[in-house]
mmCIF file of C-alpha atoms in Angstrom:
data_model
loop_
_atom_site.group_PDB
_atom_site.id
_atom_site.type_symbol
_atom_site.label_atom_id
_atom_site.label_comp_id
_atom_site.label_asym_id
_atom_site.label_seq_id
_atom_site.Cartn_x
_atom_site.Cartn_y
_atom_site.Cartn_z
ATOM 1 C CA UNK A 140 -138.286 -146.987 -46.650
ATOM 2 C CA UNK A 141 -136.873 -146.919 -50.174
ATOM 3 C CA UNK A 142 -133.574 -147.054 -49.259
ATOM 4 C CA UNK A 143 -134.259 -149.570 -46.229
ATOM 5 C CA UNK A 144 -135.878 -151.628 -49.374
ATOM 6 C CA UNK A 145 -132.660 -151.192 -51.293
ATOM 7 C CA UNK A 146 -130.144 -154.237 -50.060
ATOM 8 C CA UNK A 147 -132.741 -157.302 -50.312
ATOM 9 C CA UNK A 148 -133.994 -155.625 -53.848
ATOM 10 C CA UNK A 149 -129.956 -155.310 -54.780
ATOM 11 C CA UNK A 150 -129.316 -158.926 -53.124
ATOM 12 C CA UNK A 151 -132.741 -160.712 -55.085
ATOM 13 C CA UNK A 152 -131.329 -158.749 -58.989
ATOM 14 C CA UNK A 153 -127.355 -159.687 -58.298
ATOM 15 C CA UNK A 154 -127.922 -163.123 -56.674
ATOM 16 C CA UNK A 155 -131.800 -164.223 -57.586
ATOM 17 C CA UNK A 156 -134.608 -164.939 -55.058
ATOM 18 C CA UNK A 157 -133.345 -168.213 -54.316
ATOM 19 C CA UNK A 158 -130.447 -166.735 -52.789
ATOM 20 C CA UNK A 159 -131.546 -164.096 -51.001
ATOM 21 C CA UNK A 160 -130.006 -163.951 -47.560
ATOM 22 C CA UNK A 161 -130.442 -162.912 -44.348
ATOM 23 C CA UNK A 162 -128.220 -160.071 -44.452
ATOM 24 C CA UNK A 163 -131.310 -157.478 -45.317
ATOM 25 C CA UNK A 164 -133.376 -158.350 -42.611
ATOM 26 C CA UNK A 165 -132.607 -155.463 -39.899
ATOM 27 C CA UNK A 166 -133.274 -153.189 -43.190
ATOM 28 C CA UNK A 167 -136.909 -154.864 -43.203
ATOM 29 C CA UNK A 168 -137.447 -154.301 -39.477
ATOM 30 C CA UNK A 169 -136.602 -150.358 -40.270
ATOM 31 C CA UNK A 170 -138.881 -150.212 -42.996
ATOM 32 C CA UNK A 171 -141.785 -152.113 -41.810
ATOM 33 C CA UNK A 172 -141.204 -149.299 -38.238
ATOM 34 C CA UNK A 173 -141.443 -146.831 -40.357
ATOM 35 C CA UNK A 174 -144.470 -148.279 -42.463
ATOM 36 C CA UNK A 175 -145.916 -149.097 -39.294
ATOM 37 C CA UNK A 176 -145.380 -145.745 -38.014
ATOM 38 C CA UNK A 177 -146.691 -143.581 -40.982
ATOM 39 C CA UNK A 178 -150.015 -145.702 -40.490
ATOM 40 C CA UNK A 179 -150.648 -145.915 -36.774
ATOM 41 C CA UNK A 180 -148.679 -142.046 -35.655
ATOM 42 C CA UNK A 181 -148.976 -139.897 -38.894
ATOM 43 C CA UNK A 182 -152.151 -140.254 -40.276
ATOM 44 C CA UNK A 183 -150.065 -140.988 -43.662
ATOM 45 C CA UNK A 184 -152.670 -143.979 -44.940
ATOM 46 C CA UNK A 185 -155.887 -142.874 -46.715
ATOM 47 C CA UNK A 186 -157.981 -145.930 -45.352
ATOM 48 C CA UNK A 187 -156.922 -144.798 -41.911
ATOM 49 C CA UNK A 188 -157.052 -141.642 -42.306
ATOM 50 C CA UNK A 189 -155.418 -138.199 -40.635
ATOM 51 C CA UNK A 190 -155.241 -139.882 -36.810
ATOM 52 C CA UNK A 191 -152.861 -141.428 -34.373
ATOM 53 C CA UNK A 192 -154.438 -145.391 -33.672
ATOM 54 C CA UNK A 193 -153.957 -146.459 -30.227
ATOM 55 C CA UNK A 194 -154.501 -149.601 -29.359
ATOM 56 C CA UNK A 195 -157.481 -149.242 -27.049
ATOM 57 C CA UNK A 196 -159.403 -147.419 -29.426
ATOM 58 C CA UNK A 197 -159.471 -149.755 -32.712
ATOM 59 C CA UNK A 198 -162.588 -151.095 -33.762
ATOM 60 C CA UNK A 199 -162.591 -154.667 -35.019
ATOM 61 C CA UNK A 200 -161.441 -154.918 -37.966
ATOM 62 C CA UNK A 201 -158.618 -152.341 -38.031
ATOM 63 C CA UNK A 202 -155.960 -154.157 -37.041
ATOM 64 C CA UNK A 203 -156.429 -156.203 -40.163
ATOM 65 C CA UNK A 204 -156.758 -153.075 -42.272
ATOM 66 C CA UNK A 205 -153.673 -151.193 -40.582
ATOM 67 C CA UNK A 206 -151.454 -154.708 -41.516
ATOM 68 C CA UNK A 207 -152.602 -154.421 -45.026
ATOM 69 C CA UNK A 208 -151.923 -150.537 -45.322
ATOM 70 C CA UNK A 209 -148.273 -151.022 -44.069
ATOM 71 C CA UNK A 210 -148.146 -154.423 -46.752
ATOM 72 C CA UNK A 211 -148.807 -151.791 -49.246
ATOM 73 C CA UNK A 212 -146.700 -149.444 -48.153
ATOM 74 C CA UNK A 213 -144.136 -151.847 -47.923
ATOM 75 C CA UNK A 214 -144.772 -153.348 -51.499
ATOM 76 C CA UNK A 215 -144.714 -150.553 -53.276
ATOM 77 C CA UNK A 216 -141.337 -149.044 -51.587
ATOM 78 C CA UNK A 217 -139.880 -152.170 -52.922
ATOM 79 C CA UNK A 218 -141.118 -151.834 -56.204
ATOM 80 C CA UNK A 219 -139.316 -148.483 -56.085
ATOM 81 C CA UNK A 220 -136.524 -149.315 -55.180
ATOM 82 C CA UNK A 221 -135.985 -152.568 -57.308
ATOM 83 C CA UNK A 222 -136.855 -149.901 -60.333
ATOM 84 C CA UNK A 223 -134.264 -147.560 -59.152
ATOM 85 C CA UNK A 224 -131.725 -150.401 -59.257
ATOM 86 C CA UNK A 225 -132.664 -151.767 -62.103
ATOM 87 C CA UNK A 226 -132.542 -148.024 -64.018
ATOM 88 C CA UNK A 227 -128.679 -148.178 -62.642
ATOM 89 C CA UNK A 228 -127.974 -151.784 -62.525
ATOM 90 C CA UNK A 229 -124.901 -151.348 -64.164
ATOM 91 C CA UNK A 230 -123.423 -149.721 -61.553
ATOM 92 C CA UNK A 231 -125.659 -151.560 -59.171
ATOM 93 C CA UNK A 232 -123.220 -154.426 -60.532
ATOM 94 C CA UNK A 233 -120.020 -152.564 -59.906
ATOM 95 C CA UNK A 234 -120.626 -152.117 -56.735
ATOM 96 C CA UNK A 235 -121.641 -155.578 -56.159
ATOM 97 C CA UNK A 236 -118.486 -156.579 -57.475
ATOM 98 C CA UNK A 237 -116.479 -154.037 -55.496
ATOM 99 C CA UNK A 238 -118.242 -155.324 -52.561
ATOM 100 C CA UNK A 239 -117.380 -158.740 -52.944
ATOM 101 C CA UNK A 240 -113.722 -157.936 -53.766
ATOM 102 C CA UNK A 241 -113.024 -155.276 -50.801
ATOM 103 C CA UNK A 242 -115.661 -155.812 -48.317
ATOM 104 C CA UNK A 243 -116.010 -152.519 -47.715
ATOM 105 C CA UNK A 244 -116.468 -149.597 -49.460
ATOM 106 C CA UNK A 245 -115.742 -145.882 -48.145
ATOM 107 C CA UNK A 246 -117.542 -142.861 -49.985
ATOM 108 C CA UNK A 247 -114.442 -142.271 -52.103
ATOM 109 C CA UNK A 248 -114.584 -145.614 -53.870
ATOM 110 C CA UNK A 249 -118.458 -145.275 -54.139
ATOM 111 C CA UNK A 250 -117.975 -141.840 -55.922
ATOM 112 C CA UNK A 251 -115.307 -143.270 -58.193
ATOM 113 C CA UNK A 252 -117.867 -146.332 -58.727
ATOM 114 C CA UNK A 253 -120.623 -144.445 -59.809
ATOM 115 C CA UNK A 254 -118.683 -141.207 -61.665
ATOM 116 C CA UNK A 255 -116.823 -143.540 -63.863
ATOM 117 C CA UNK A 256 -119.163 -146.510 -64.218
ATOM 118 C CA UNK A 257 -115.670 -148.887 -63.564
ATOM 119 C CA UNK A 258 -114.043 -150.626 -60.124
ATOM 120 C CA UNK A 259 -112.392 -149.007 -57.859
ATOM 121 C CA UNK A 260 -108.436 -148.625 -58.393
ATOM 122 C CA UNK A 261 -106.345 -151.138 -56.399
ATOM 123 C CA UNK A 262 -106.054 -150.296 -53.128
ATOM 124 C CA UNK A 263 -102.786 -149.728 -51.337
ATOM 125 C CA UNK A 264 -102.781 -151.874 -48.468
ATOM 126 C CA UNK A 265 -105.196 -154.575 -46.745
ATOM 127 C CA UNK A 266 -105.761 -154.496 -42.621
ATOM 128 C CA UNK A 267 -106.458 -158.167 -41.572
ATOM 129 C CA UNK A 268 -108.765 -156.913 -38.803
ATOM 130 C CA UNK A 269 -111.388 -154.462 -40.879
ATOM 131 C CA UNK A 270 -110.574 -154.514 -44.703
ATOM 132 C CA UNK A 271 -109.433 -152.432 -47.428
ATOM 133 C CA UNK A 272 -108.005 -149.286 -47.611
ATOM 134 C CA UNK A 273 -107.999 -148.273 -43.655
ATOM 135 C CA UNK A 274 -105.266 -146.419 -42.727
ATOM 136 C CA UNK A 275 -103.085 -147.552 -40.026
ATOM 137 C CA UNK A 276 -104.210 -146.389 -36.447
ATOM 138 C CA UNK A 277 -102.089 -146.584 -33.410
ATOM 139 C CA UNK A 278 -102.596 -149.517 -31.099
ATOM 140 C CA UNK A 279 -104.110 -147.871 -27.674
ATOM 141 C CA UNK A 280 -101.916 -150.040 -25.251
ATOM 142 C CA UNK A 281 -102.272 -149.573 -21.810
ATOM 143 C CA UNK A 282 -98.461 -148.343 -20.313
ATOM 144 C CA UNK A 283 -97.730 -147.333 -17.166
ATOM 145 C CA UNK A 284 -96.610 -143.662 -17.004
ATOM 146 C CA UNK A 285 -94.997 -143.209 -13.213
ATOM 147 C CA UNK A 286 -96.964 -140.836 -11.075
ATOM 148 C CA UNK A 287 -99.177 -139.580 -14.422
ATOM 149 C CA UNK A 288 -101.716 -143.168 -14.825
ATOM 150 C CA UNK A 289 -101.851 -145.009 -17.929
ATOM 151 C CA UNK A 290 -101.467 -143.983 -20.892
ATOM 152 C CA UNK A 291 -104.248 -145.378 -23.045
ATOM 153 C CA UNK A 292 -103.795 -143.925 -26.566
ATOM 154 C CA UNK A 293 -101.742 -141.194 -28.428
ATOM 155 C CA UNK A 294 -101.832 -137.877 -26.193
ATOM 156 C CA UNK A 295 -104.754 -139.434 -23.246
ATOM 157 C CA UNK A 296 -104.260 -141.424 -20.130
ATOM 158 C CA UNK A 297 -106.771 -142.680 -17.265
ATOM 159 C CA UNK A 298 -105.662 -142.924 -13.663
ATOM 160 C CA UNK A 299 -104.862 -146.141 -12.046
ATOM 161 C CA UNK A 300 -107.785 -147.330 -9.987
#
């Protein structure tokens, strides 16, 4: 959940809450499953206790104390995580700033990032299509190949239909 936490903590320190975007919100729906989860399948809430909830068998009022569990849960995984960030905001900023440079980052120029607390070095070369830094690929082209198919990429082919 932490981790899930991690890109709308990072967005509300770099940016501020007014401009938070949208961009964290399928890392919200993970974290509130798994919130939900560790309530209603593990028996990992002490108000609920060691059981698996199934919706026929709540009693009133537990639907209202299950939402506020996984709020908790929830609350607190954010406070983690917006402590973690803010114990390493320096490079929390770095790769921000890398980020907003490159657009992407592979684990190279993460490790670089974080071992040596500065950018990235320049990368060599920019692909229009997915960033920085991706090494050329072939183009897989369909060509006809007499009597073999099509060849649909370096060493494959499909059969004509």
């Amino acid at each position: 959940m932490d981790v899930s936490m991690g890109g709308r903590a990072a967005e509300e320190l770099v940016f501020g809450k007014e401009k938070i975007t949208g961009g964290a919100s399928s890392d919200l729906e993970s974290a509130s499953s798994i919130a939900d989860m560790m309530v209603k399948s593990l028996g990992m809430s002490e108000k609920i206790g060691l059981r698996v909830v199934q919706k026929d068998e709540m009693a009133p009022g537990t639907t209202e104390l299950m939402d506020t569990e996984i709020s908790t849960m929830l609350n607190e995984s954010y406070k983690r995580a917006t402590n973690i960030l803010k114990t390493h905001r320096r490079e929390l900023d770095l790769l921000a700033e890398a980020l907003l440079h490159y657009e992407t980052l592979d684990a190279d120029d993460i490790k670089i990032i974080i071992e040596n607390k500065r950018p990235p070095p320049n990368r060599p070369s920019q692909s229009p299509k997915i960033g920085y830094n991706t090494p050329a690929k072939p183009a897989f082209t369909e060509v006809p190949i007499p009597g073999a198919g099509v060849q649909v990429g370096p060493g494959s082919t499909k059969a004509l239909s």
